[in-house]
Structures are given as structure tokens and as C-alpha cells.
Amino acid sequence: MKHKAGFVNIIGNPNVGKSTLMNAFVGERLSIITSKAQTTRHRILGIVNGDDFQILFSDTPGIIKPAYELQNSMMGFVKSAFEDADVLIYMVEIGEKELKDEAFFNKITNAKIPVLLVINKIDTSNQEQVEEKIQYWKEKVPNAEIFVVSALEKFNIESVFNRIVELLPESPAFYPKDQLTDKPERFFINEAIREKILLHYKKEIPYSVEVETEEFIETDKIIKIRSVIMVERETQKGIIIGHKGAALKRVGTEARKDLQKFFGKKIHLELYVKVNKNWRNDKRQLRRFGYNE
């Protein structure tokens, strides 16, 4: 039996549903999902295996004009997604007109690989609008095959998936067939905690935060985790902790519940908050946190 394998990279503006789409394909919550822009900071690989195929889905940060070093690194992950893709998914939502970066848009329209243009959130629209958008994108990206989906409702996801399998090149598997992702356990712990911070704090706070897991000890019955939430200023530390520690406790409780589902095991989670000034512009620290790779 011939075996197919390849990299399928998902790109698009912030908040169009890229993480929701990848999680729908993979069947696991590998990418965090919130209504806030710039939720995804890294390039996250989700692996889907069949008897005769392996798809390496890559969720990337939303395309933005970088304002500081961390965002430069995030756009580096997007750039690399063009370089190794076998199939490119360009995702838009029903109401949007164009990609925020013209150079990236030119790369899509001139791509030498198959491009699937996926119009998401059609559950928020009507038939007339959908047909109008299909026509608009056909003219704008003539090299793309167009699909309409609702990633949240999992509508028409199977059609996109089946087309991807058809387009994959013949190749042996890149990873063991029982592997779900290329990221280590600590990465998902950090992301689970960061998701709760994105959900519960406003303004600049979520974007000034990085999470680092310092201890991960697994036994038969329990996983003991100690993680540090890093902020840039003392005032942010106070906000994260909250009155009598209530805000931090809520983050810990909710993250622990998600991690228990993810690992299928009881979790003991300790959280600390530390000031790490200007980490978003410090290349050495960004490397330590897995950026600029």
C-alpha cells in the first residue's frame, strides 16, 4: 500500500479560527482558543495518522505588523510555514477582505503548492453573503480551491480533510504513528495556564505574560507541576495575583481541570508570579522560551 505524508500549514489574520480548525482536524485541544487576537504565539504541530497517511498540521500565529521582538519571532514562525508546506491552508472569516500583510498575500497568490482557501464562520452568515464571498475570493486568489466551513460547528471539515489527503505527496511517515504533536508536555502546561490568563485578564496583561514550567514530576497516580507566570512590571504582578490571591487561584483551578483531562491523571499544580522586565524584547530570553528558533 502506498503511504502519503506531508506538512499542511494554516495561515491567516488573527482570530479567524485557525486554532479551532486545527483542533477539529486533530481531535485534541492542542492550540489554545480565546476570542483575543494573538492567542497563538508558536507554531504548533498536530499529527493525524491513518493506515496509509500522516498529516502534519501546523497552526501559526495570526499575521500582524510586529511592534516588538516577540512579535517579530511570531511572524518568523509564519514565514517558515511557507517554506516547508506541501499544502497551504489560507483561512479567512466571512466578513474579511484581505490579509494584513501584502508580502504574505503575494506569497499565497504565487504559491507553487496547492492552496486551499477556507472561508470560516459561515454559521454567522446567510447563503447570499457566502456566495458573494466565494466569488470575491475566486478573483482575489485564483490559484486556490475554495471551501466554506464552520470550524466551531465542525461543518464541512471532513470535505477539507479528504481533499488534503488526496493532495499529500507519497512519503513515509515523519513521526511515529502514535505521536500526537512535536511539542513536549511542559509546552501544553504553559499554554493551558496562559489560556486562562487570556480569558480572565484585560488590556495589556495577557500579552505581557509568559509561563515557564520549572518542575514536572509524574508518578503512577499524580503529576506534580510547578509553574512560574512571568510579567514585565510589579503592577502586573499584583493584578495577576489579585485580592488575597483570588485571581491567581482561579487561574490555577481552571488550568488544573483542563490538564487533568489532557493527561488523564490527577494534577497537583503550584503557580508563582515573578517580574521579568522587558522579556518581550530580550532575544536571549525569547530563545529560552522557544521563540527565535
C-alpha positions as a Python dict, from the first residue, in 0.01 Angstrom:
ca = {
    (1, 'M'): (0, 0, 0),
    (2, 'K'): (134, 345, -93),
    (3, 'H'): (185, 580, 200),
    (4, 'K'): (136, 958, 191),
    (5, 'A'): (270, 1220, 432),
    (6, 'G'): (313, 1594, 431),
    (7, 'F'): (301, 1931, 606),
    (8, 'V'): (-27, 2123, 593),
    (9, 'N'): (22, 2475, 726),
    (10, 'I'): (-265, 2703, 831),
    (11, 'I'): (-214, 3078, 794),
    (12, 'G'): (-436, 3387, 811),
    (13, 'N'): (-520, 3702, 1003),
    (14, 'P'): (-557, 3693, 1383),
    (15, 'N'): (-881, 3547, 1519),
    (16, 'V'): (-1015, 3384, 1201),
    (17, 'G'): (-1034, 3038, 1364),
    (18, 'K'): (-702, 2874, 1269),
    (19, 'S'): (-658, 2706, 1608),
    (20, 'T'): (-1022, 2587, 1610),
    (21, 'L'): (-971, 2435, 1265),
    (22, 'M'): (-652, 2252, 1360),
    (23, 'N'): (-806, 2118, 1680),
    (24, 'A'): (-1105, 1996, 1477),
    (25, 'F'): (-871, 1810, 1239),
    (26, 'V'): (-657, 1663, 1518),
    (27, 'G'): (-942, 1586, 1758),
    (28, 'E'): (-746, 1728, 2052),
    (29, 'R'): (-713, 2076, 2201),
    (30, 'L'): (-350, 2136, 2110),
    (31, 'S'): (-388, 2506, 2031),
    (32, 'I'): (-544, 2741, 2282),
    (33, 'I'): (-857, 2920, 2168),
    (34, 'T'): (-983, 3253, 2300),
    (35, 'S'): (-1162, 3548, 2143),
    (36, 'K'): (-848, 3760, 2180),
    (37, 'A'): (-607, 3824, 1894),
    (38, 'Q'): (-253, 3684, 1906),
    (39, 'T'): (-355, 3385, 2120),
    (40, 'T'): (-117, 3156, 1929),
    (41, 'R'): (247, 3259, 1970),
    (42, 'H'): (431, 2950, 1848),
    (43, 'R'): (398, 2723, 1550),
    (44, 'I'): (218, 2419, 1689),
    (45, 'L'): (226, 2084, 1512),
    (46, 'G'): (-70, 1845, 1534),
    (47, 'I'): (-22, 1500, 1383),
    (48, 'V'): (-309, 1299, 1229),
    (49, 'N'): (-241, 938, 1131),
    (50, 'G'): (-425, 694, 909),
    (51, 'D'): (-316, 349, 787),
    (52, 'D'): (-177, 495, 466),
    (53, 'F'): (-120, 863, 553),
    (54, 'Q'): (25, 1104, 808),
    (55, 'I'): (-75, 1472, 807),
    (56, 'L'): (139, 1723, 995),
    (57, 'F'): (-92, 2016, 1062),
    (58, 'S'): (72, 2340, 1166),
    (59, 'D'): (-118, 2618, 1343),
    (60, 'T'): (61, 2953, 1316),
    (61, 'P'): (26, 3295, 1482),
    (62, 'G'): (-213, 3540, 1314),
    (63, 'I'): (-38, 3771, 1068),
    (64, 'I'): (32, 4116, 1215),
    (65, 'K'): (275, 4406, 1173),
    (66, 'P'): (528, 4338, 1454),
    (67, 'A'): (562, 4602, 1728),
    (68, 'Y'): (827, 4430, 1943),
    (69, 'E'): (1077, 4143, 1931),
    (70, 'L'): (833, 3872, 2044),
    (71, 'Q'): (602, 3960, 1754),
    (72, 'N'): (897, 3953, 1511),
    (73, 'S'): (961, 3598, 1626),
    (74, 'M'): (591, 3510, 1585),
    (75, 'M'): (599, 3632, 1224),
    (76, 'G'): (916, 3423, 1175),
    (77, 'F'): (703, 3114, 1253),
    (78, 'V'): (454, 3224, 983),
    (79, 'K'): (735, 3275, 730),
    (80, 'S'): (871, 2926, 798),
    (81, 'A'): (520, 2786, 737),
    (82, 'F'): (551, 2892, 371),
    (83, 'E'): (890, 2727, 336),
    (84, 'D'): (805, 2366, 427),
    (85, 'A'): (436, 2336, 334),
    (86, 'D'): (314, 2062, 100),
    (87, 'V'): (-38, 2208, 119),
    (88, 'L'): (-122, 2561, 236),
    (89, 'I'): (-450, 2649, 405),
    (90, 'Y'): (-526, 3020, 384),
    (91, 'M'): (-807, 3083, 629),
    (92, 'V'): (-1038, 3384, 620),
    (93, 'E'): (-1360, 3462, 802),
    (94, 'I'): (-1681, 3551, 626),
    (95, 'G'): (-1657, 3929, 677),
    (96, 'E'): (-1294, 3994, 592),
    (97, 'K'): (-1141, 4140, 278),
    (98, 'E'): (-766, 4083, 276),
    (99, 'L'): (-454, 3970, 458),
    (100, 'K'): (-297, 4238, 676),
    (101, 'D'): (45, 4188, 516),
    (102, 'E'): (78, 4235, 141),
    (103, 'A'): (407, 4042, 111),
    (104, 'F'): (249, 3733, 271),
    (105, 'F'): (-57, 3773, 46),
    (106, 'N'): (167, 3777, -264),
    (107, 'K'): (331, 3456, -142),
    (108, 'I'): (-11, 3289, -127),
    (109, 'T'): (-123, 3402, -473),
    (110, 'N'): (212, 3294, -623),
    (111, 'A'): (247, 2966, -432),
    (112, 'K'): (369, 2667, -633),
    (113, 'I'): (195, 2423, -395),
    (114, 'P'): (-180, 2351, -360),
    (115, 'V'): (-365, 2630, -174),
    (116, 'L'): (-697, 2566, -1),
    (117, 'L'): (-879, 2889, 82),
    (118, 'V'): (-1109, 2814, 373),
    (119, 'I'): (-1388, 3065, 445),
    (120, 'N'): (-1476, 3019, 813),
    (121, 'K'): (-1766, 3124, 1041),
    (122, 'I'): (-2032, 3078, 774),
    (123, 'D'): (-2273, 2994, 1057),
    (124, 'T'): (-2277, 3372, 1126),
    (125, 'S'): (-2385, 3450, 769),
    (126, 'N'): (-2650, 3378, 503),
    (127, 'Q'): (-2640, 3200, 166),
    (128, 'E'): (-2626, 3521, -37),
    (129, 'Q'): (-2326, 3655, 157),
    (130, 'V'): (-2147, 3319, 133),
    (131, 'E'): (-2189, 3307, -248),
    (132, 'E'): (-2071, 3668, -273),
    (133, 'K'): (-1758, 3586, -71),
    (134, 'I'): (-1681, 3274, -275),
    (135, 'Q'): (-1688, 3488, -590),
    (136, 'Y'): (-1473, 3759, -426),
    (137, 'W'): (-1201, 3514, -318),
    (138, 'K'): (-1204, 3330, -653),
    (139, 'E'): (-1100, 3656, -817),
    (140, 'K'): (-857, 3754, -542),
    (141, 'V'): (-678, 3415, -510),
    (142, 'P'): (-734, 3238, -846),
    (143, 'N'): (-482, 2963, -764),
    (144, 'A'): (-683, 2842, -461),
    (145, 'E'): (-955, 2579, -417),
    (146, 'I'): (-1229, 2733, -204),
    (147, 'F'): (-1410, 2565, 85),
    (148, 'V'): (-1673, 2711, 321),
    (149, 'V'): (-1675, 2582, 679),
    (150, 'S'): (-1774, 2647, 1035),
    (151, 'A'): (-1473, 2520, 1231),
    (152, 'L'): (-1658, 2570, 1559),
    (153, 'E'): (-1959, 2364, 1446),
    (154, 'K'): (-1730, 2122, 1254),
    (155, 'F'): (-1939, 2189, 940),
    (156, 'N'): (-1772, 2074, 613),
    (157, 'I'): (-1443, 1996, 793),
    (158, 'E'): (-1447, 1641, 654),
    (159, 'S'): (-1452, 1766, 292),
    (160, 'V'): (-1141, 1978, 354),
    (161, 'F'): (-970, 1687, 533),
    (162, 'N'): (-1044, 1442, 249),
    (163, 'R'): (-908, 1686, -9),
    (164, 'I'): (-589, 1729, 195),
    (165, 'V'): (-535, 1351, 198),
    (166, 'E'): (-577, 1348, -184),
    (167, 'L'): (-317, 1625, -223),
    (168, 'L'): (-49, 1475, 5),
    (169, 'P'): (272, 1361, -163),
    (170, 'E'): (384, 999, -140),
    (171, 'S'): (620, 971, 156),
    (172, 'P'): (693, 756, 460),
    (173, 'A'): (572, 890, 798),
    (174, 'F'): (784, 1166, 953),
    (175, 'Y'): (693, 1078, 1313),
    (176, 'P'): (593, 760, 1499),
    (177, 'K'): (230, 674, 1427),
    (178, 'D'): (122, 707, 1791),
    (179, 'Q'): (260, 1060, 1827),
    (180, 'L'): (13, 1350, 1851),
    (181, 'T'): (245, 1653, 1841),
    (182, 'D'): (610, 1761, 1832),
    (183, 'K'): (574, 1970, 2148),
    (184, 'P'): (678, 1843, 2496),
    (185, 'E'): (436, 1811, 2791),
    (186, 'R'): (562, 2132, 2953),
    (187, 'F'): (460, 2332, 2646),
    (188, 'F'): (94, 2231, 2691),
    (189, 'I'): (105, 2305, 3063),
    (190, 'N'): (233, 2656, 2987),
    (191, 'E'): (-33, 2705, 2720),
    (192, 'A'): (-317, 2585, 2947),
    (193, 'I'): (-216, 2841, 3209),
    (194, 'R'): (-170, 3117, 2951),
    (195, 'E'): (-515, 3045, 2807),
    (196, 'K'): (-677, 3115, 3146),
    (197, 'I'): (-483, 3440, 3174),
    (198, 'L'): (-608, 3543, 2829),
    (199, 'L'): (-964, 3466, 2937),
    (200, 'H'): (-964, 3641, 3274),
    (201, 'Y'): (-741, 3947, 3241),
    (202, 'K'): (-783, 4256, 3025),
    (203, 'K'): (-581, 4505, 2824),
    (204, 'E'): (-204, 4452, 2811),
    (205, 'I'): (-177, 4189, 3089),
    (206, 'P'): (-218, 3870, 2875),
    (207, 'Y'): (33, 3998, 2618),
    (208, 'S'): (293, 4077, 2886),
    (209, 'V'): (281, 3725, 3028),
    (210, 'E'): (499, 3421, 2963),
    (211, 'V'): (467, 3092, 3151),
    (212, 'E'): (754, 2857, 3233),
    (213, 'T'): (713, 2515, 3394),
    (214, 'E'): (1004, 2455, 3629),
    (215, 'E'): (901, 2117, 3768),
    (216, 'F'): (714, 1820, 3617),
    (217, 'I'): (717, 1505, 3830),
    (218, 'E'): (498, 1215, 3717),
    (219, 'T'): (408, 910, 3927),
    (220, 'D'): (151, 636, 3859),
    (221, 'K'): (-132, 832, 4022),
    (222, 'I'): (-43, 1202, 4005),
    (223, 'I'): (159, 1464, 3816),
    (224, 'K'): (315, 1737, 4030),
    (225, 'I'): (373, 2062, 3844),
    (226, 'R'): (533, 2389, 3948),
    (227, 'S'): (498, 2678, 3701),
    (228, 'V'): (601, 3042, 3705),
    (229, 'I'): (396, 3319, 3545),
    (230, 'M'): (629, 3595, 3429),
    (231, 'V'): (518, 3956, 3391),
    (232, 'E'): (706, 4271, 3291),
    (233, 'R'): (612, 4504, 3580),
    (234, 'E'): (539, 4492, 3955),
    (235, 'T'): (189, 4638, 3899),
    (236, 'Q'): (110, 4348, 3664),
    (237, 'K'): (222, 4100, 3929),
    (238, 'G'): (-35, 4245, 4171),
    (239, 'I'): (-311, 4223, 3912),
    (240, 'I'): (-229, 3859, 3828),
    (241, 'I'): (-234, 3759, 4196),
    (242, 'G'): (-548, 3961, 4279),
    (243, 'H'): (-703, 4038, 4618),
    (244, 'K'): (-583, 3778, 4871),
    (245, 'G'): (-459, 3564, 4581),
    (246, 'A'): (-812, 3501, 4446),
    (247, 'A'): (-734, 3576, 4079),
    (248, 'L'): (-428, 3351, 4070),
    (249, 'K'): (-621, 3074, 4246),
    (250, 'R'): (-892, 3087, 3977),
    (251, 'V'): (-630, 3055, 3701),
    (252, 'G'): (-471, 2757, 3880),
    (253, 'T'): (-801, 2579, 3944),
    (254, 'E'): (-922, 2611, 3584),
    (255, 'A'): (-585, 2518, 3430),
    (256, 'R'): (-559, 2214, 3659),
    (257, 'K'): (-901, 2086, 3545),
    (258, 'D'): (-800, 2117, 3177),
    (259, 'L'): (-465, 1948, 3241),
    (260, 'Q'): (-632, 1657, 3421),
    (261, 'K'): (-841, 1599, 3106),
    (262, 'F'): (-536, 1638, 2879),
    (263, 'F'): (-311, 1398, 3074),
    (264, 'G'): (-588, 1168, 3205),
    (265, 'K'): (-438, 1184, 3553),
    (266, 'K'): (-470, 1377, 3880),
    (267, 'I'): (-273, 1704, 3875),
    (268, 'H'): (-117, 1899, 4161),
    (269, 'L'): (-37, 2249, 4026),
    (270, 'E'): (159, 2519, 4205),
    (271, 'L'): (169, 2867, 4050),
    (272, 'Y'): (405, 3154, 4126),
    (273, 'V'): (431, 3504, 3977),
    (274, 'K'): (763, 3672, 3901),
    (275, 'V'): (867, 4003, 3742),
    (276, 'N'): (1092, 3957, 3438),
    (277, 'K'): (1142, 4307, 3296),
    (278, 'N'): (1124, 4361, 2920),
    (279, 'W'): (1134, 3988, 2835),
    (280, 'R'): (935, 4051, 2513),
    (281, 'N'): (1228, 4248, 2366),
    (282, 'D'): (1511, 4032, 2503),
    (283, 'K'): (1636, 3796, 2230),
    (284, 'R'): (1824, 3574, 2475),
    (285, 'Q'): (1513, 3522, 2689),
    (286, 'L'): (1291, 3471, 2386),
    (287, 'R'): (1523, 3190, 2275),
    (288, 'R'): (1489, 3034, 2620),
    (289, 'F'): (1110, 3040, 2588),
    (290, 'G'): (1123, 2869, 2247),
    (291, 'Y'): (1097, 3176, 2022),
    (292, 'N'): (1357, 3283, 1763),
    (293, 'E'): (1430, 2918, 1684),
}
